[in-house]
Amino acid sequence: MKTILGRDLPAYIEGYGEVSPFQGTFRNYGIKTRKAVNVTSVTPANQKVLDDLEQAFDLLKIKDGMTISFHHHLRNGDHVLNMVLEGLAKRGLKDLTVAASSIFPIHEPLVEHFKNGVVTGLVSNYISGPVAEAVSKGKLKKPAIMQTHGGRARAIESGDLHIDVAFIASPTADTYGNINGVYGKSACGTLGYAISDAEYADKTVAITDNLVSFPACPIQISQVFVDYVVQVESIGDPRGIVSGTTKITKDPVALIIAKRTAEVIKASGLVKDGMSFQTGAGGTSLAVASELKDIMQREGVVGSFASGGITGYLVEMLEEGLFKTLFDVQCFDLKAIDSFRSNATHQAMSASMYGNPHTKGAVVNNLDIMILGATEIDTDFNVNVTTSSNGVIMGGSGGHSDTAAGAKLSIVVTNLMKSRLPIIKDRVTTITTPGESIDVVVTERGIAVNPRRVDLMEKLSHTNLPLVSIDELKEMAERITGIPKGVQTLEKIVAVVEYRDGSVIDVVKAV
Amino acid sequence: MKTILGRDLPAYIEGYGEVSPFQGTFRNYGIKTRKAVNVTSVTPANQKVLDDLEQAFDLLKIKDGMTISFHHHLRNGDHVLNMVLEGLAKRGLKDLTVAASSIFPIHEPLVEHFKNGVVTGLVSNYISGPVAEAVSKGKLKKPAIMQTHGGRARAIESGDLHIDVAFIASPTADTYGNINGVYGKSACGTLGYAISDAEYADKTVAITDNLVSFPACPIQISQVFVDYVVQVESIGDPRGIVSGTTKITKDPVALIIAKRTAEVIKASGLVKDGMSFQTGAGGTSLAVASELKDIMQREGVVGSFASGGITGYLVEMLEEGLFKTLFDVQCFDLKAIDSFRSNATHQAMSASMYGNPHTKGAVVNNLDIMILGATEIDTDFNVNVTTSSNGVIMGGSGGHSDTAAGAKLSIVVTNLMKSRLPIIKDRVTTITTPGESIDVVVTERGIAVNPRRVDLMEKLSHTNLPLVSIDELKEMAERITGIPKGVQTLEKIVAVVEYRDGSVIDVVKAV
């Protein structure tokens, strides 16, 4: 079988199942089903607070082969995933699938659980660090399933990803299971990636290091979805949860890229009242936001919203009146957390509302401008953010494919070369986001517009921007770096890359 | 068949179906199912704003026999139900079921739709005015189904009540279907009774007289649940939507009842830090709140929450620090709306979170003290708030059965006689709330404690409160009024009274 992008896929993958090959960004719409959910209803006599995790494991009746889920709002400070897995490993459980919205270096203990068969499946939107390397080396029994942020919510809500027990790391929880992320020593802000888990799992457990009397305020996840509450000493290390500040790059090349990107945005005609914008938290992305801010201020433009993982920089733009509101699925820094806690126009969104393609309309559908990164780009504009150029997993889509599909103008910003390797290739190692969703690639040496966007090409042709074809960009880099050798991979499939609609857009093979 | 309360019910009711007789307040718990929902997913190119209701009717493909739903936050000022039904009647539709959370006198045009067969079914939690009379006279083809606020959410979420199209009266909606009730000329505050409709209907339409650019803020109902947005001239008459102020009674008898009720509460031992409280918006209920407030202030008690339909009086108690938070399913007055708009500790709750028995725990489960009204009470403490003593429908449970079931102390406050008729009888005309849920009846002539509550009887015996048995209360009144004649009803069942778990607790017969 082949995807519409020409990737060969087996019809069936052991440990994954039947493969539905990717057929295009908007081919899989129409009437979809949110699955039925079993709810254990309780009388007023019921109490939810348990003594400890061990009591929770007893009551939850966790069995070999079950799927347990986690969110990643505590990022590289998360203690909950390791704590739960350690407890389950001690009980001798095997063959568990971990559905974690993202995996960070702190989750290294998972590698041991892979080796001894406690964990044989992994479903995630982003995998970095030792766990990513272990998956790439074939240490996990089944192929990992790599989803997008919106695709994960879709999978959970449709039933494609059935969660037996959701363990919700809860910066604050009350005695009846109401949860928020804005108070407590492990405050992380919004809890967008945990919402579908809490609502659609068979059982949901709040794990908190800040148990408060009923009722917690504000309520981000309601008591009606939570079966048990467990108090622990610490759910996370604040140093790993959020950075104190996110900073604009000082690298002169990155600043050139940012400036040109802003000029592309300006020329597109999208800078006007009601505009919307999303970018990541990286230094170059923030530099683009800074350039855009200057343009908006100069022209007196008021945007409708900025969205995504939210940084202090976007909070400043909100406070300065450049956007009417923020849609926040995840707070990236302390300033974002403070703002969400105190400013009603800083609104939370679930991952489903953010990017699930099978709702009545996600927030990404309203995005005008999206700034994206890339590890590799091919001459059809397909983007890889899943594997490094040596084929090892080092990330994943996160919201990349979701926002690229939704936004009117999706711009990849990247240096033409990184670590003496060219970024633009005939064929990317792994396709994460289809070229159909990418409109422009901005590098320090030139700007390539996707030939599908004749309208945009026309608009940019009236500027002094250095427009080139994507093939020319590739050749520019190769003249300096030479043509890189292809990646040597083994036959074993170690990860299945799902597009946001659940079709398979690529696979990752063992290295 | 008989209910556990001894009411005779047919096994099958034409136009309703098989009858599951009421078997006790907490007999029907355990694993329940939230139903699967069909979602029409859309691409970013999709637009939701339609030209008018006619275009919505075309796209919705409304057919004979369908169920359409409405919420009652615009109360006796609601224009939306009548507007939609008028349009559908003009199209010649027949045999529709109207699922409206409550029906007010303004909905009188429904009576004509009953007569001409446009509407043959009605599902509601509270029915008053001409529609109630028409139902009682047998003008509706099928028996009306009378639910509780929590029971309606349960029925919708379980699939017992399937909604084909939910029409959401929206004080503010944006162009992508995000809705709030706090802004616009028809502002009504929280939208608790509309949430399950929006989430579980096959199609959901926002009808608004305040269409704003994307995105609305705050979002109370999300775009992900809304298919279409229709702008109309007016969704409601502000004079009917909310009262300017809710006032404490000046009636001396009611004030005596309130004072005694507060003394009962005090003696119960529940007035302490963390206490919770709910009452209605009636003058006597507010007088109880006022007495309770005095006690709390005198003793320096800080409660956890007050809940329910929220009045300005409860807002004042929040602002004075007597409660940490409010749980608001519906704002009763302008002060409540203002508070909800601006105070984060004034929290919204859906009807499901409020009282649905088949969740992982509704807010009523945490209630300490509930103040209830009654039209009739029998000597087993069963309460009627559905029909008047002449057998005509004049209300319904609303949250009566939900809160009575959940609260630790459920107190019915009532005059011993009303309009020269005794309130306490051997047998109430209609059972709305089972006596099992009622702990105390407070009247101006005496206080009767449910014999099940030996503990409470013991506590009250140490006070000077005039304790009597419920039989004595009945006799006191009958000595003055004489024994009232029984109600003469016909054989035809005009309404089926569902308990919150979906079992049938009683039926109403034609008069």
PDB file of N, CA and C in Angstrom, chain A residues 268-304:
ATOM      1  N   SER A 268       1.421  38.925   2.721  1.00  0.00           N
ATOM      2  CA  SER A 268       0.291  38.006   2.481  1.00  0.00           C
ATOM      3  C   SER A 268      -1.052  38.702   2.618  1.00  0.00           C
ATOM      4  N   GLY A 269      -1.044  39.878   3.238  1.00  0.00           N
ATOM      5  CA  GLY A 269      -2.303  40.602   3.433  1.00  0.00           C
ATOM      6  C   GLY A 269      -3.063  40.168   4.671  1.00  0.00           C
ATOM      7  N   LEU A 270      -2.480  39.284   5.467  1.00  0.00           N
ATOM      8  CA  LEU A 270      -3.206  38.759   6.636  1.00  0.00           C
ATOM      9  C   LEU A 270      -3.082  39.641   7.876  1.00  0.00           C
ATOM     10  N   VAL A 271      -2.169  40.629   7.825  1.00  0.00           N
ATOM     11  CA  VAL A 271      -2.034  41.504   8.998  1.00  0.00           C
ATOM     12  C   VAL A 271      -3.140  42.551   8.955  1.00  0.00           C
ATOM     13  N   LYS A 272      -4.221  42.262   9.627  1.00  0.00           N
ATOM     14  CA  LYS A 272      -5.356  43.187   9.662  1.00  0.00           C
ATOM     15  C   LYS A 272      -6.196  42.884  10.891  1.00  0.00           C
ATOM     16  N   ASP A 273      -7.112  43.773  11.209  1.00  0.00           N
ATOM     17  CA  ASP A 273      -7.954  43.559  12.389  1.00  0.00           C
ATOM     18  C   ASP A 273      -8.610  42.188  12.325  1.00  0.00           C
ATOM     19  N   GLY A 274      -8.614  41.494  13.456  1.00  0.00           N
ATOM     20  CA  GLY A 274      -9.226  40.171  13.515  1.00  0.00           C
ATOM     21  C   GLY A 274      -8.267  39.054  13.182  1.00  0.00           C
ATOM     22  N   MET A 275      -7.031  39.368  12.865  1.00  0.00           N
ATOM     23  CA  MET A 275      -6.044  38.336  12.523  1.00  0.00           C
ATOM     24  C   MET A 275      -5.751  37.414  13.718  1.00  0.00           C
ATOM     25  N   SER A 276      -5.271  36.227  13.405  1.00  0.00           N
ATOM     26  CA  SER A 276      -4.901  35.291  14.470  1.00  0.00           C
ATOM     27  C   SER A 276      -3.548  34.670  14.159  1.00  0.00           C
ATOM     28  N   PHE A 277      -2.885  34.207  15.198  1.00  0.00           N
ATOM     29  CA  PHE A 277      -1.461  33.895  15.091  1.00  0.00           C
ATOM     30  C   PHE A 277      -1.065  32.827  16.101  1.00  0.00           C
ATOM     31  N   GLN A 278      -0.219  31.923  15.680  1.00  0.00           N
ATOM     32  CA  GLN A 278       0.363  30.974  16.627  1.00  0.00           C
ATOM     33  C   GLN A 278       1.828  30.750  16.289  1.00  0.00           C
ATOM     34  N   THR A 279       2.608  30.572  17.326  1.00  0.00           N
ATOM     35  CA  THR A 279       4.010  30.237  17.140  1.00  0.00           C
ATOM     36  C   THR A 279       4.464  29.402  18.320  1.00  0.00           C
ATOM     37  N   GLY A 280       5.611  28.792  18.191  1.00  0.00           N
ATOM     38  CA  GLY A 280       6.141  27.998  19.293  1.00  0.00           C
ATOM     39  C   GLY A 280       6.872  28.865  20.294  1.00  0.00           C
ATOM     40  N   ALA A 281       7.588  28.198  21.209  1.00  0.00           N
ATOM     41  CA  ALA A 281       8.288  28.915  22.274  1.00  0.00           C
ATOM     42  C   ALA A 281       9.783  29.044  21.993  1.00  0.00           C
ATOM     43  N   GLY A 282      10.222  28.604  20.831  1.00  0.00           N
ATOM     44  CA  GLY A 282      11.640  28.689  20.504  1.00  0.00           C
ATOM     45  C   GLY A 282      12.062  30.130  20.253  1.00  0.00           C
ATOM     46  N   GLY A 283      13.371  30.375  20.312  1.00  0.00           N
ATOM     47  CA  GLY A 283      13.907  31.727  20.174  1.00  0.00           C
ATOM     48  C   GLY A 283      13.580  32.370  18.844  1.00  0.00           C
ATOM     49  N   THR A 284      13.647  31.612  17.754  1.00  0.00           N
ATOM     50  CA  THR A 284      13.349  32.177  16.434  1.00  0.00           C
ATOM     51  C   THR A 284      11.862  32.502  16.323  1.00  0.00           C
ATOM     52  N   SER A 285      11.040  31.575  16.817  1.00  0.00           N
ATOM     53  CA  SER A 285       9.596  31.796  16.780  1.00  0.00           C
ATOM     54  C   SER A 285       9.226  33.075  17.517  1.00  0.00           C
ATOM     55  N   LEU A 286       9.843  33.272  18.678  1.00  0.00           N
ATOM     56  CA  LEU A 286       9.552  34.479  19.450  1.00  0.00           C
ATOM     57  C   LEU A 286      10.050  35.720  18.725  1.00  0.00           C
ATOM     58  N   ALA A 287      11.140  35.562  18.000  1.00  0.00           N
ATOM     59  CA  ALA A 287      11.647  36.697  17.224  1.00  0.00           C
ATOM     60  C   ALA A 287      10.651  37.075  16.131  1.00  0.00           C
ATOM     61  N   VAL A 288       9.995  36.067  15.540  1.00  0.00           N
ATOM     62  CA  VAL A 288       8.950  36.359  14.552  1.00  0.00           C
ATOM     63  C   VAL A 288       7.805  37.119  15.220  1.00  0.00           C
ATOM     64  N   ALA A 289       7.413  36.637  16.417  1.00  0.00           N
ATOM     65  CA  ALA A 289       6.335  37.316  17.145  1.00  0.00           C
ATOM     66  C   ALA A 289       6.709  38.772  17.405  1.00  0.00           C
ATOM     67  N   SER A 290       7.970  39.001  17.740  1.00  0.00           N
ATOM     68  CA  SER A 290       8.433  40.354  18.031  1.00  0.00           C
ATOM     69  C   SER A 290       8.347  41.253  16.790  1.00  0.00           C
ATOM     70  N   GLU A 291       8.772  40.694  15.657  1.00  0.00           N
ATOM     71  CA  GLU A 291       8.689  41.465  14.400  1.00  0.00           C
ATOM     72  C   GLU A 291       7.225  41.753  14.048  1.00  0.00           C
ATOM     73  N   LEU A 292       6.381  40.728  14.239  1.00  0.00           N
ATOM     74  CA  LEU A 292       4.964  40.883  13.914  1.00  0.00           C
ATOM     75  C   LEU A 292       4.335  41.945  14.811  1.00  0.00           C
ATOM     76  N   LYS A 293       4.742  41.911  16.067  1.00  0.00           N
ATOM     77  CA  LYS A 293       4.230  42.902  17.029  1.00  0.00           C
ATOM     78  C   LYS A 293       4.527  44.322  16.565  1.00  0.00           C
ATOM     79  N   ASP A 294       5.764  44.534  16.087  1.00  0.00           N
ATOM     80  CA  ASP A 294       6.129  45.859  15.600  1.00  0.00           C
ATOM     81  C   ASP A 294       5.201  46.293  14.466  1.00  0.00           C
ATOM     82  N   ILE A 295       4.955  45.359  13.544  1.00  0.00           N
ATOM     83  CA  ILE A 295       4.090  45.692  12.407  1.00  0.00           C
ATOM     84  C   ILE A 295       2.676  46.015  12.893  1.00  0.00           C
ATOM     85  N   MET A 296       2.174  45.182  13.795  1.00  0.00           N
ATOM     86  CA  MET A 296       0.801  45.390  14.300  1.00  0.00           C
ATOM     87  C   MET A 296       0.678  46.739  14.993  1.00  0.00           C
ATOM     88  N   GLN A 297       1.695  47.064  15.801  1.00  0.00           N
ATOM     89  CA  GLN A 297       1.657  48.350  16.510  1.00  0.00           C
ATOM     90  C   GLN A 297       1.720  49.516  15.539  1.00  0.00           C
ATOM     91  N   ARG A 298       2.609  49.396  14.553  1.00  0.00           N
ATOM     92  CA  ARG A 298       2.789  50.469  13.581  1.00  0.00           C
ATOM     93  C   ARG A 298       1.492  50.712  12.825  1.00  0.00           C
ATOM     94  N   GLU A 299       0.798  49.615  12.502  1.00  0.00           N
ATOM     95  CA  GLU A 299      -0.397  49.755  11.662  1.00  0.00           C
ATOM     96  C   GLU A 299      -1.686  49.805  12.485  1.00  0.00           C
ATOM     97  N   GLY A 300      -1.562  49.749  13.802  1.00  0.00           N
ATOM     98  CA  GLY A 300      -2.749  49.844  14.657  1.00  0.00           C
ATOM     99  C   GLY A 300      -3.701  48.670  14.494  1.00  0.00           C
ATOM    100  N   VAL A 301      -3.138  47.489  14.274  1.00  0.00           N
ATOM    101  CA  VAL A 301      -3.969  46.307  14.041  1.00  0.00           C
ATOM    102  C   VAL A 301      -4.275  45.608  15.377  1.00  0.00           C
ATOM    103  N   VAL A 302      -5.532  45.192  15.558  1.00  0.00           N
ATOM    104  CA  VAL A 302      -5.913  44.398  16.730  1.00  0.00           C
ATOM    105  C   VAL A 302      -6.358  43.016  16.265  1.00  0.00           C
ATOM    106  N   GLY A 303      -5.616  42.018  16.689  1.00  0.00           N
ATOM    107  CA  GLY A 303      -5.924  40.653  16.278  1.00  0.00           C
ATOM    108  C   GLY A 303      -7.022  40.042  17.137  1.00  0.00           C
ATOM    109  N   SER A 304      -7.602  38.954  16.635  1.00  0.00           N
ATOM    110  CA  SER A 304      -8.644  38.278  17.417  1.00  0.00           C
ATOM    111  C   SER A 304      -8.012  37.384  18.497  1.00  0.00           C
TER     112      SER A 304
END
